[in-house]
Tab-separated table of C-alpha atoms and ligand atoms in Angstrom:
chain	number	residue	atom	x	y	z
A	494	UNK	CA	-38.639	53.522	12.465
A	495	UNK	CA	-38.304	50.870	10.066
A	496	UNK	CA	-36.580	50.978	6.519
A	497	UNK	CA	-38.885	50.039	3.575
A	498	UNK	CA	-37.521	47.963	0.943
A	499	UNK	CA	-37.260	50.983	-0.829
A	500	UNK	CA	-33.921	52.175	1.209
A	501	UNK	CA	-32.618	48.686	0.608
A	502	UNK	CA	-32.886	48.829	-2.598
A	503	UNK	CA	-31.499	52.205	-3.266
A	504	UNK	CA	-28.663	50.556	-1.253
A	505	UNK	CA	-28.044	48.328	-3.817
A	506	UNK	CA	-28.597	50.343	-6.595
A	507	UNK	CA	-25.672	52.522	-5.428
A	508	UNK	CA	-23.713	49.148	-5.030
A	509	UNK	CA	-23.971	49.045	-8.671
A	510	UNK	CA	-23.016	52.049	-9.814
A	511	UNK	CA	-19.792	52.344	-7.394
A	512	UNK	CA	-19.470	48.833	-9.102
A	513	UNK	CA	-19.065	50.344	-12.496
A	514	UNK	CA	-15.984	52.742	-11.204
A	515	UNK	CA	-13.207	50.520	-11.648
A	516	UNK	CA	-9.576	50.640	-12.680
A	517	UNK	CA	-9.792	47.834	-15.463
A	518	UNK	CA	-12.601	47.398	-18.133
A	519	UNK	CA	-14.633	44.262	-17.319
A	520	UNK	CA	-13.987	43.756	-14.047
A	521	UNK	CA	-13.961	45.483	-10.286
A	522	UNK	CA	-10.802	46.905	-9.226
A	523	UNK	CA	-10.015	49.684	-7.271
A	524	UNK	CA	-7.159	50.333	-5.261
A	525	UNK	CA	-5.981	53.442	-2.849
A	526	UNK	CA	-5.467	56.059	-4.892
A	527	UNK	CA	-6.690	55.889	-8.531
A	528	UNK	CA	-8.906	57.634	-10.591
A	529	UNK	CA	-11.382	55.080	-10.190
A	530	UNK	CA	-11.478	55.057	-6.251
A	531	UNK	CA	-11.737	59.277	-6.711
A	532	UNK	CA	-14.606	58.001	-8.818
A	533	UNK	CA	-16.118	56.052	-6.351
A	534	UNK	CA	-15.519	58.838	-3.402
A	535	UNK	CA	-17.227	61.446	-5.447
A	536	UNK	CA	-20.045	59.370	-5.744
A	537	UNK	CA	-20.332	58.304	-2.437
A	538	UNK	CA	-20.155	61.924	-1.621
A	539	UNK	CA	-22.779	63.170	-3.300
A	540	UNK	CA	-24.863	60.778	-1.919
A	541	UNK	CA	-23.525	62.092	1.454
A	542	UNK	CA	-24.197	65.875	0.523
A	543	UNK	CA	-27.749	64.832	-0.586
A	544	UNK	CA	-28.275	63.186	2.702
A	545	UNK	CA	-27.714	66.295	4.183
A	546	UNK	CA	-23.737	65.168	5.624
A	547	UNK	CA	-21.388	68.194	5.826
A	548	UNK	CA	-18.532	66.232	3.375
A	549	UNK	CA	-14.728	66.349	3.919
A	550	UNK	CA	-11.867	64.334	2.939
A	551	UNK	CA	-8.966	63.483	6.012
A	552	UNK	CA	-5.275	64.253	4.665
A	553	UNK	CA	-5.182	59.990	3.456
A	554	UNK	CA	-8.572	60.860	1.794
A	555	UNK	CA	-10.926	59.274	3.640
A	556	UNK	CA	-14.476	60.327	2.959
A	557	UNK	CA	-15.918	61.549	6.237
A	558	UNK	CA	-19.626	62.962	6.056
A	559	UNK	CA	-20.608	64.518	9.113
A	560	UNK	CA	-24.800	65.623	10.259
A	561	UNK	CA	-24.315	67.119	13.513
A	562	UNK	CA	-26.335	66.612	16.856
A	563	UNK	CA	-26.758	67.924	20.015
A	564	UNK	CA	-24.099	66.742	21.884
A	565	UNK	CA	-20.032	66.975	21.603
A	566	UNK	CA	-19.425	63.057	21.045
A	567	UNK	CA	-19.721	61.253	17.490
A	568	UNK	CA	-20.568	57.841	16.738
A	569	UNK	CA	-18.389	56.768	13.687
A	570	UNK	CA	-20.339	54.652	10.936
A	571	UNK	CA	-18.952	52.950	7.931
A	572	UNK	CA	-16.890	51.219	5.833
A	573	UNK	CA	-14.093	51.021	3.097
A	574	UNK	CA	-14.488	52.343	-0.511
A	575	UNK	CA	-11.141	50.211	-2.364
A	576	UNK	CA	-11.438	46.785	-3.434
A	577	UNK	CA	-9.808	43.921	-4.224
A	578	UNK	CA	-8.559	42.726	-7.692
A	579	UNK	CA	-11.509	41.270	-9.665
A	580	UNK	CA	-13.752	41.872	-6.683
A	581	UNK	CA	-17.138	41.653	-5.702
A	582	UNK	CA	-19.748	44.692	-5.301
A	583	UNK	CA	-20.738	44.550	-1.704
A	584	UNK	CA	-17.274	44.334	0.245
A	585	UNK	CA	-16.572	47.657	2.002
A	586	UNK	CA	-19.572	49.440	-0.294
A	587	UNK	CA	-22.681	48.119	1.240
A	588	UNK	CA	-21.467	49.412	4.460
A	589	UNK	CA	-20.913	52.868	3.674
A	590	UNK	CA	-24.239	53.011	1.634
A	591	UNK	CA	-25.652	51.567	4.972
A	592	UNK	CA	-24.673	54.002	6.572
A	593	UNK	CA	-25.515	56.798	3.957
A	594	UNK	CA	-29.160	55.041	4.163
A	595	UNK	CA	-29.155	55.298	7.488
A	596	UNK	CA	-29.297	59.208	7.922
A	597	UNK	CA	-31.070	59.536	5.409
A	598	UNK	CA	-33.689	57.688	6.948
A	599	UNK	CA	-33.017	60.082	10.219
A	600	UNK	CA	-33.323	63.122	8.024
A	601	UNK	CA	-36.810	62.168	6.442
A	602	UNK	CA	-38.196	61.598	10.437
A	603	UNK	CA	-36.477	64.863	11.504
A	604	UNK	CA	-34.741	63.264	13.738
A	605	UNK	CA	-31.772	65.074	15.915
A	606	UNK	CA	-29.784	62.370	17.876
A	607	UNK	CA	-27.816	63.990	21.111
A	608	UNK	CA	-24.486	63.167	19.367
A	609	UNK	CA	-23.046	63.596	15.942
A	610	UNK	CA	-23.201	60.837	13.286
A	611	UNK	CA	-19.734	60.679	10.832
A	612	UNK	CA	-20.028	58.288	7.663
A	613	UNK	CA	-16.927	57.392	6.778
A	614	UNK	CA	-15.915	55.772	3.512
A	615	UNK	CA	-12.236	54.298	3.981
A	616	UNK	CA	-9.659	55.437	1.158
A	617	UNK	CA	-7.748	52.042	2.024
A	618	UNK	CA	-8.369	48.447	3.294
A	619	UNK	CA	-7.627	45.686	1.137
A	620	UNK	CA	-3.874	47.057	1.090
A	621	UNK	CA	-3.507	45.664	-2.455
A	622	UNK	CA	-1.443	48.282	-3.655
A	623	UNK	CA	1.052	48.557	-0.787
A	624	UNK	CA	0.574	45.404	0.454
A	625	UNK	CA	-0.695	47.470	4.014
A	626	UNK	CA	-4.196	46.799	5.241
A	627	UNK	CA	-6.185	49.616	6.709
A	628	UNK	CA	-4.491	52.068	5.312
A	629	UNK	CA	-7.172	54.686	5.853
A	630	UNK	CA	-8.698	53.420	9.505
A	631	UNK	CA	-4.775	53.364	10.763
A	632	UNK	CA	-4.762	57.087	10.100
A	633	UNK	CA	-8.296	57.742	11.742
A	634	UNK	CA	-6.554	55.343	14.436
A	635	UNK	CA	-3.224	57.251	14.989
A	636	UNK	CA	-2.287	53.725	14.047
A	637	UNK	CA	-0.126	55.035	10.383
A	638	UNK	CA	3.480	53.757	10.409
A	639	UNK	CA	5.746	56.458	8.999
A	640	UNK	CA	8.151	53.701	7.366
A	641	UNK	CA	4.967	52.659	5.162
A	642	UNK	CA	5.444	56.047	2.798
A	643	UNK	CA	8.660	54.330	1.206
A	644	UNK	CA	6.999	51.335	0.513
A	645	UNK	CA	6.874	50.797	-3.305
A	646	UNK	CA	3.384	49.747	-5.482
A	647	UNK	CA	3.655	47.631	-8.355
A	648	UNK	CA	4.984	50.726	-10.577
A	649	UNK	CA	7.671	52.227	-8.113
A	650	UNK	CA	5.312	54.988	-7.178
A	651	UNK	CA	6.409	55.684	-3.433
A	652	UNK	CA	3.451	55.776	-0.876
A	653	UNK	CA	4.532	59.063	-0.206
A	654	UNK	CA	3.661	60.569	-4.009
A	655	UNK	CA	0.789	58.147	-3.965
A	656	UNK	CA	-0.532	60.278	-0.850
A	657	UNK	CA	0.599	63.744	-3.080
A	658	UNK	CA	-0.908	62.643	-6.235
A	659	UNK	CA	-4.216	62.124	-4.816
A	660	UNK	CA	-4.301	65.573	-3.065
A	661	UNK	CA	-2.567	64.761	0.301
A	662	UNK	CA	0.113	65.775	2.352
A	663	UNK	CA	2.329	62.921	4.161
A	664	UNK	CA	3.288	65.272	6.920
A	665	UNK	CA	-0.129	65.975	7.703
A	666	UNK	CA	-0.967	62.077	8.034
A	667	UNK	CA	-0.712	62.508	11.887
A	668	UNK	CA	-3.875	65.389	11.759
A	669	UNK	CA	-5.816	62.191	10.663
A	670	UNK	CA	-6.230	60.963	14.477
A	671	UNK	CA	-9.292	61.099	16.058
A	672	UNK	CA	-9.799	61.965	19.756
A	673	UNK	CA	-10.404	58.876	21.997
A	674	UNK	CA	-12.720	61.082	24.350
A	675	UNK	CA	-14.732	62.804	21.130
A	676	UNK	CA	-16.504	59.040	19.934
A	677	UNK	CA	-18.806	57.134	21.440
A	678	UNK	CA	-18.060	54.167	19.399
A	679	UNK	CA	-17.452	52.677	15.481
A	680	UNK	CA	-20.011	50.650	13.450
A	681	UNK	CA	-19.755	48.653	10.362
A	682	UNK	CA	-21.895	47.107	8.449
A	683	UNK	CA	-20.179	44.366	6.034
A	684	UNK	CA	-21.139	40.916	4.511
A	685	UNK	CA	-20.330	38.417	6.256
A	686	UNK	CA	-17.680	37.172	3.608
A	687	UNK	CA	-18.059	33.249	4.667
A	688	UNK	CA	-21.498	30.847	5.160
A	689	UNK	CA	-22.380	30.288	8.457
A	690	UNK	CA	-25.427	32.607	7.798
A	691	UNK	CA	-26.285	31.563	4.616
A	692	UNK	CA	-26.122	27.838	6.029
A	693	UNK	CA	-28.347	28.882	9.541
A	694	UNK	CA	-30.730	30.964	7.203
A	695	UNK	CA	-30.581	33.997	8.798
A	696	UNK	CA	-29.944	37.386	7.259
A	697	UNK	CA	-27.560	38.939	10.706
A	698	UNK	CA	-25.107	38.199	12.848
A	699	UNK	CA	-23.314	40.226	15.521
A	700	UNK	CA	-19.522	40.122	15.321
A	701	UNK	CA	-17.246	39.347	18.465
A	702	UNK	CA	-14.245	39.118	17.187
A	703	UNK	CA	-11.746	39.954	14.122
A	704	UNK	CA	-9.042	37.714	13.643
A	705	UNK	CA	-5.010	38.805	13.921
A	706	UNK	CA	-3.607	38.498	10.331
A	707	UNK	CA	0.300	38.439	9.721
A	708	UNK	CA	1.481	39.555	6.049
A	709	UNK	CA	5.066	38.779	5.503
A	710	UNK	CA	6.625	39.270	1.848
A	711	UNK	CA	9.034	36.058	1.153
A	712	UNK	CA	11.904	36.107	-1.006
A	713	UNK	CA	14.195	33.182	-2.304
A	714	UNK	CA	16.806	33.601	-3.784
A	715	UNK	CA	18.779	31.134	-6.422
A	716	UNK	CA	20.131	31.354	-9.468
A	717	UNK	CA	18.518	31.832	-12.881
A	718	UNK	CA	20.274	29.613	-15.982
A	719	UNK	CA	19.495	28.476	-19.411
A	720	UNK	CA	16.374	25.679	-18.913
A	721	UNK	CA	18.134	23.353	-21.802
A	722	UNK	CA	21.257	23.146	-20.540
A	723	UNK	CA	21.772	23.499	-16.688
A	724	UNK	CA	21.979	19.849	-15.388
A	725	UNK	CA	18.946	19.327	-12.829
A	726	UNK	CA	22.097	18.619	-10.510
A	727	UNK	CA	23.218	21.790	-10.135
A	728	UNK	CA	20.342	24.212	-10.339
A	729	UNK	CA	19.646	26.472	-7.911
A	730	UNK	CA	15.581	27.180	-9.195
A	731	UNK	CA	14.317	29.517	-6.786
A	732	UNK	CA	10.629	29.048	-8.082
A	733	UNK	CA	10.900	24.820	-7.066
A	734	UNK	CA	12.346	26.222	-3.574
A	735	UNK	CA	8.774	28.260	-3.275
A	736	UNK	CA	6.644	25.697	-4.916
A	737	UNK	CA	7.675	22.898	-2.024
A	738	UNK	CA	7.497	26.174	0.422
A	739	UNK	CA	4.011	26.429	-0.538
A	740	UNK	CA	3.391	23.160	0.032
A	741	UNK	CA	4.255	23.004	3.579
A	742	UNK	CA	2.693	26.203	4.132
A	743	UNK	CA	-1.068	24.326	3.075
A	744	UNK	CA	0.284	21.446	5.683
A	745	UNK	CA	0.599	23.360	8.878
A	746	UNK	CA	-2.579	25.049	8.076
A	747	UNK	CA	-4.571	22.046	7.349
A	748	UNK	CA	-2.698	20.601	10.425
A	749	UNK	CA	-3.625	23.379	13.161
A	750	UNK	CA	-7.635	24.091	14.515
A	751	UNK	CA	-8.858	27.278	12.936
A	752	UNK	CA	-5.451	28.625	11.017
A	753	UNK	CA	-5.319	30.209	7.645
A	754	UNK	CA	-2.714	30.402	5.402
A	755	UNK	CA	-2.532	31.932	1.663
A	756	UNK	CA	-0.020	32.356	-0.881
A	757	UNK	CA	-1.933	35.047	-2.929
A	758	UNK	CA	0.869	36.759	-4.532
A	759	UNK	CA	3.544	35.426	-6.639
A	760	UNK	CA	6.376	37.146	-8.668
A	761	UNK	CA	9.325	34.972	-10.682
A	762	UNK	CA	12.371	36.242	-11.956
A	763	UNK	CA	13.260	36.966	-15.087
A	764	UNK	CA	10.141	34.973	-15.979
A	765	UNK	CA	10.599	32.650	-19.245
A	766	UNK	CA	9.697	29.531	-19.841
A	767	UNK	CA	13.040	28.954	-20.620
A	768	UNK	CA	14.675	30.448	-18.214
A	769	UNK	CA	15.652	28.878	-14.422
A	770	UNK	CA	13.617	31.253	-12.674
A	771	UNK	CA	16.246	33.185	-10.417
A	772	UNK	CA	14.459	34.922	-7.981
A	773	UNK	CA	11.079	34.316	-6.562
A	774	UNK	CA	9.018	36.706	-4.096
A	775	UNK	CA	5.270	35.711	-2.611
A	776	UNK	CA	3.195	37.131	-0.223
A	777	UNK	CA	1.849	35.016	2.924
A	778	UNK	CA	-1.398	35.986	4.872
A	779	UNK	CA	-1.736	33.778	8.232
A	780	UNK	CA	-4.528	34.329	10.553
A	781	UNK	CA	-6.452	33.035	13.565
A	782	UNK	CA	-8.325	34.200	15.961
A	783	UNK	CA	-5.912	33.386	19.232
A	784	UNK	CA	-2.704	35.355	18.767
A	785	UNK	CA	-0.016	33.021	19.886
A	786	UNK	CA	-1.306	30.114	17.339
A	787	UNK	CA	-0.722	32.803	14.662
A	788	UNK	CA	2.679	33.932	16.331
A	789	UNK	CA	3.645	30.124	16.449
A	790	UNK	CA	2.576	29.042	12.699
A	791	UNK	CA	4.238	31.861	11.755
A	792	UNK	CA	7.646	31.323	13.341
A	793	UNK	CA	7.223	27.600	12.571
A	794	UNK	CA	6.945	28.620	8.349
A	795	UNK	CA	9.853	30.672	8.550
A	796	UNK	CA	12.098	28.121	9.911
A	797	UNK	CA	10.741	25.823	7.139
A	798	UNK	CA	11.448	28.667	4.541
A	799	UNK	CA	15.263	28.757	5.854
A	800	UNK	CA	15.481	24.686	5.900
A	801	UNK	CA	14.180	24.628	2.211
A	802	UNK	CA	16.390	27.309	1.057
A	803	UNK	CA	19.432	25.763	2.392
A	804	UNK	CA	18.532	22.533	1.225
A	805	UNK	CA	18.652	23.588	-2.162
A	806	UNK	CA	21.179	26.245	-2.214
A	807	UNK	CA	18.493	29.424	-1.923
A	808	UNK	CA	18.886	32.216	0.222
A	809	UNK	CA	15.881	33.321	2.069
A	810	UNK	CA	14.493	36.857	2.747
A	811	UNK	CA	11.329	37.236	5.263
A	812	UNK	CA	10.197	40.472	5.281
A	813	UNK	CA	7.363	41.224	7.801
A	814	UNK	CA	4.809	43.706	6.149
A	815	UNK	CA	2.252	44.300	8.696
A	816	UNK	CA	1.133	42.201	11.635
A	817	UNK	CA	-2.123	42.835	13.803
A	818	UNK	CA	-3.421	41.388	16.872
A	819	UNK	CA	-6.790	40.027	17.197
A	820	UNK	CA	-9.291	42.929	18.155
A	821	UNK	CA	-12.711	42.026	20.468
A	822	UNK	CA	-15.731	43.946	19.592
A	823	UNK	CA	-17.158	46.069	22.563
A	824	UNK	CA	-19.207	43.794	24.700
A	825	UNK	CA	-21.622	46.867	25.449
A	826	UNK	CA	-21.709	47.869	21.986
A	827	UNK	CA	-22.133	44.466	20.831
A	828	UNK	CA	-25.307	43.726	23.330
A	829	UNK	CA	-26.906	47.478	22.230
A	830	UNK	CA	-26.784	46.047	18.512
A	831	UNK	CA	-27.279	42.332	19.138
A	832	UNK	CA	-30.977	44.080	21.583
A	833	UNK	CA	-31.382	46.354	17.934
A	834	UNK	CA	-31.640	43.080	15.702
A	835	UNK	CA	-33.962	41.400	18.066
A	836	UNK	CA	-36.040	44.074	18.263
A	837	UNK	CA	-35.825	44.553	14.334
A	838	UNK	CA	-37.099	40.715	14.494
A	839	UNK	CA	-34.607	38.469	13.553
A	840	UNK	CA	-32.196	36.155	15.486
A	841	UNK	CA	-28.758	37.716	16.586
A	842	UNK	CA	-26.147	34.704	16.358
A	843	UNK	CA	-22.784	35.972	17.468
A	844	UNK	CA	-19.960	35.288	15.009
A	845	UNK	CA	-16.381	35.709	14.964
A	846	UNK	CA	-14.834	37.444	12.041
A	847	UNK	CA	-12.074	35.687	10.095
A	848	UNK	CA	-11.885	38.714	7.435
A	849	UNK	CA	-9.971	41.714	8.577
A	850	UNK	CA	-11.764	45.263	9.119
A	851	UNK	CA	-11.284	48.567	9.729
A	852	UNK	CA	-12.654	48.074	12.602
A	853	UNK	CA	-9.090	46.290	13.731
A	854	UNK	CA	-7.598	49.971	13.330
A	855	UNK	CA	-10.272	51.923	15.038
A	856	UNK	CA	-10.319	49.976	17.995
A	857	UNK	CA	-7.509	51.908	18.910
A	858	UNK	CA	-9.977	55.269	19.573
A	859	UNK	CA	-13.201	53.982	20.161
A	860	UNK	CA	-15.104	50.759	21.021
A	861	UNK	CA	-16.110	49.193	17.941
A	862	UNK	CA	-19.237	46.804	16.676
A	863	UNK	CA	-19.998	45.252	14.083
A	864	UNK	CA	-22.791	43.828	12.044
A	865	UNK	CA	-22.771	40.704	9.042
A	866	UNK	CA	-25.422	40.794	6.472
A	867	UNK	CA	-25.577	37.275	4.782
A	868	UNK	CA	-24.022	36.830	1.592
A	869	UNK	CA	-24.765	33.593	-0.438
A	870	UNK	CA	-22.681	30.951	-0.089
A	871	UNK	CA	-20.263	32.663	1.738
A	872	UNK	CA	-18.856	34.162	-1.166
A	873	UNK	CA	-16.290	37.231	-1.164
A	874	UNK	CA	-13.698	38.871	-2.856
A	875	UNK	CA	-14.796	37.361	-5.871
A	876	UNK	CA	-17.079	39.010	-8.527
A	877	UNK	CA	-20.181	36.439	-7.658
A	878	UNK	CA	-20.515	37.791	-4.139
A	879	UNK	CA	-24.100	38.501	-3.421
A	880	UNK	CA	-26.921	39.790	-0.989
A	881	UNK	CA	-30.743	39.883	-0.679
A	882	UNK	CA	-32.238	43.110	-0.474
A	883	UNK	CA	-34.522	41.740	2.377
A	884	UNK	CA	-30.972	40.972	4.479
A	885	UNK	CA	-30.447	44.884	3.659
A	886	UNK	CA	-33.550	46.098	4.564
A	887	UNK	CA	-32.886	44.366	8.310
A	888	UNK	CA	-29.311	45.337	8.362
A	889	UNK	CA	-31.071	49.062	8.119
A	890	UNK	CA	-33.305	48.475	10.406
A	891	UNK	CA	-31.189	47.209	13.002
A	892	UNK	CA	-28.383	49.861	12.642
A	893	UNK	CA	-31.399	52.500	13.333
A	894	UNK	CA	-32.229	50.863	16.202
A	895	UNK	CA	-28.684	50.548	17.576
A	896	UNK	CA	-28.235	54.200	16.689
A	897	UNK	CA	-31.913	54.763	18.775
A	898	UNK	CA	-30.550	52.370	21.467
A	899	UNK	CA	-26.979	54.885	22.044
A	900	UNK	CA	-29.140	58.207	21.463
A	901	UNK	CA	-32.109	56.832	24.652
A	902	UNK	CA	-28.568	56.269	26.780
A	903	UNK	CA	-26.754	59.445	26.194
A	904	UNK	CA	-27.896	62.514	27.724
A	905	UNK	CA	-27.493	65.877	25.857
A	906	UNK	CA	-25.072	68.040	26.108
B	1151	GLV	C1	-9.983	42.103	3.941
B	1151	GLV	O1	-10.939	41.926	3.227
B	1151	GLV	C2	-9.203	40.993	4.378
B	1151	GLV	O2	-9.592	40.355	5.349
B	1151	GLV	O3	-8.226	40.675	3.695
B	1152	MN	MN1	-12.150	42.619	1.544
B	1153	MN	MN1	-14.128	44.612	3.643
């Protein structure tokens, strides 16, 4: 069964219009929770409902569209509808729309696998407004932390009444968890979000592995002054104390095989030019792909925050916000989709993922896969991220055949 150019292109047609639902006039945004990611789920589920998917939402609002089979297991298939700030179209959105595609192209054939299919479109994982990825996948995981409801967005709105406001219940979070021994297995479809694709020339890759990520929220403390009149002597400039921070935090990076370190985030207190900023909080994501090189940098940066803060009279907060292990993809899983893009005609490279997914959370209930699509130059979560519809077209044909592959080994019910 293979998908015309036509599917592909609806793909991206919907990628456009889920583009347009965005929290801020001119540019992408859509975080957990807002009128524009309701937007963006109603859309997505009317695409479901046309596609003949029996729609529900979980109690974090996930987007779950379910076209039942013969048998009494499900194969989970999607991705995340949120975004980053300022973000591109295809992050999270091409996979659900994938996946959407994808049944749709089952329906036309009349097609009845022996298991259930659920699309899933993920109410959370950027973690931009909580500063929690995976939100949504950790409650499909069992994975959601009750301590993350007091946790505070940009506004003071609680996770807790974010949950409420959009139609949830926090008690019911738990309800969320799907049965190990009900799903055969999660698959995304996502861009690859870097260029080793784009450089080989080749439109998919099979993913391995997703690196471990620590977030940790930083805090220094000084003292904030007048800026005219405070001798430099006797300052206590919080903001200098996280500027040479920042520094070192680029060093160790630079200076250790495949880590990553950001300082996305920045907040200084009171904030005036002429004011000795008094208080300064940033957010640090560190990844690799081997855990104890992540564990290490990270202990190593937070000995370097306490020497910097004493050095200049600045008291130093570290506040872990979310740390998660490296996650292998299924080797079975990853050799049924690896066989599907051969057999859809194109080379299957295998690639580790440096980008976080929700396939991290649901790992913890079923074996996961995963599929890249190349994206030009690499580029992601940025508004110039971009993908051919040929790539799309064979990222559809290849998820049919993997979903062919699992249906010719599973007997029916
Ligand atoms: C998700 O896109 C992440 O890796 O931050
Ligand atoms: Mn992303
Ligand atoms: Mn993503």
């Amino acid at each position: 069964m293979i998908a015309p150019m036509g599917d592909a292109a609806t793909v991206l047609q919907r990628c456009d219009q889920l583009a347009r639902c965005s929290e801020e006039p001119g540019r992408l945004t859509r975080r957990f929770a807002t009128p524009a990611l309701s937007e963006a789920r109603d859309l997505a589920r009317s695409w479901m409902s046309d596609a003949g998917l029996n729609t529900r939402c979980d109690p974090i609002g996930n987007l779950v569209g379910r076209l039942e089979g013969e048998g009494d297991r499900t194969l989970v298939l999607g991705s995340h509808l949120d975004t980053v700030p300022d973000a591109g179209r295809f992050d999270g959105a091409l996979g659900v729309l994938v996946a959407i595609a994808c049944v749709e192209r089952l329906r036309e054939a009349g097609r009845r696998l022996p298991f259930a299919l659920d699309v899933v479109g993920f109410a959370d994982e950027e973690g931009v407004r909580y500063r929690t990825a995976f939100l949504g996948s950790a409650v499909m995981a069992g994975r959601f932390e009750k301590a993350w409801l007091a946790r505070v967005d940009a506004d003071g709105v609680t996770l807790a009444d974010a949950v409420r406001a959009w139609g949830g219940a926090p008690e019911t979070l738990a309800a969320g968890r799907r049965q190990p021994d009900d799903l055969l297995g999660y698959c995304e479809v996502h861009i690859e979000q870097g260029p080793v694709l784009d450089g080989l020339g080749q439109p998919l890759a099979v993913v391995t592995a997703i690196a471990g990520r620590t977030l940790a929220g930083v805090t220094f403390e000084g003292a904030a002054g007048h800026a005219g009149t405070t001798p430099m002597d006797v300052r206590r400039d919080a903001l200098c104390a996280a500027a040479e921070w920042i520094g070192s935090v680029e060093s160790e990076a630079r200076s250790a095989d495949g880590l990553v370190a950001t300082v996305g985030e920045i907040a200084a207190d009171p904030g005036s030019a002429n004011v000795i900023p008094g208080r300064v909080t940033v957010a640090l994501d560190l990844r690799h792909a081997e855990d104890p090189a992540r564990e290490t940098a990270s202990a190593v940066l937070r000995e370097r925050a306490t020497a910097i803060g004493e050095a200049r009279g600045v008291d130093v907060t570290w506040e872990e916000l979310q740390t998660t292990a490296a996650v292998p993809c299924s080797p079975a899983l990853t050799d049924q989709l690896a066989a599907a893009v051969a057999e859809a005609g194109h080379p299957a490279p295998r690639l580790p993922s440096g980008a976080g997914h929700d396939a991290v959370m649901m790992a913890a209930v079923a074996p996961v896969a995963m599929l890249f699509v190349r994206c030009r130059g690499g580029v992601s979560h940025h508004p110039d991220e971009s993908v051919r519809a040929e790539d799309v077209a064979a990222a559809l044909d290849a998820t049919i055949g993997f979903i062919e592959r699992l249906a010719a080994g599973t007997r029916p019910a």
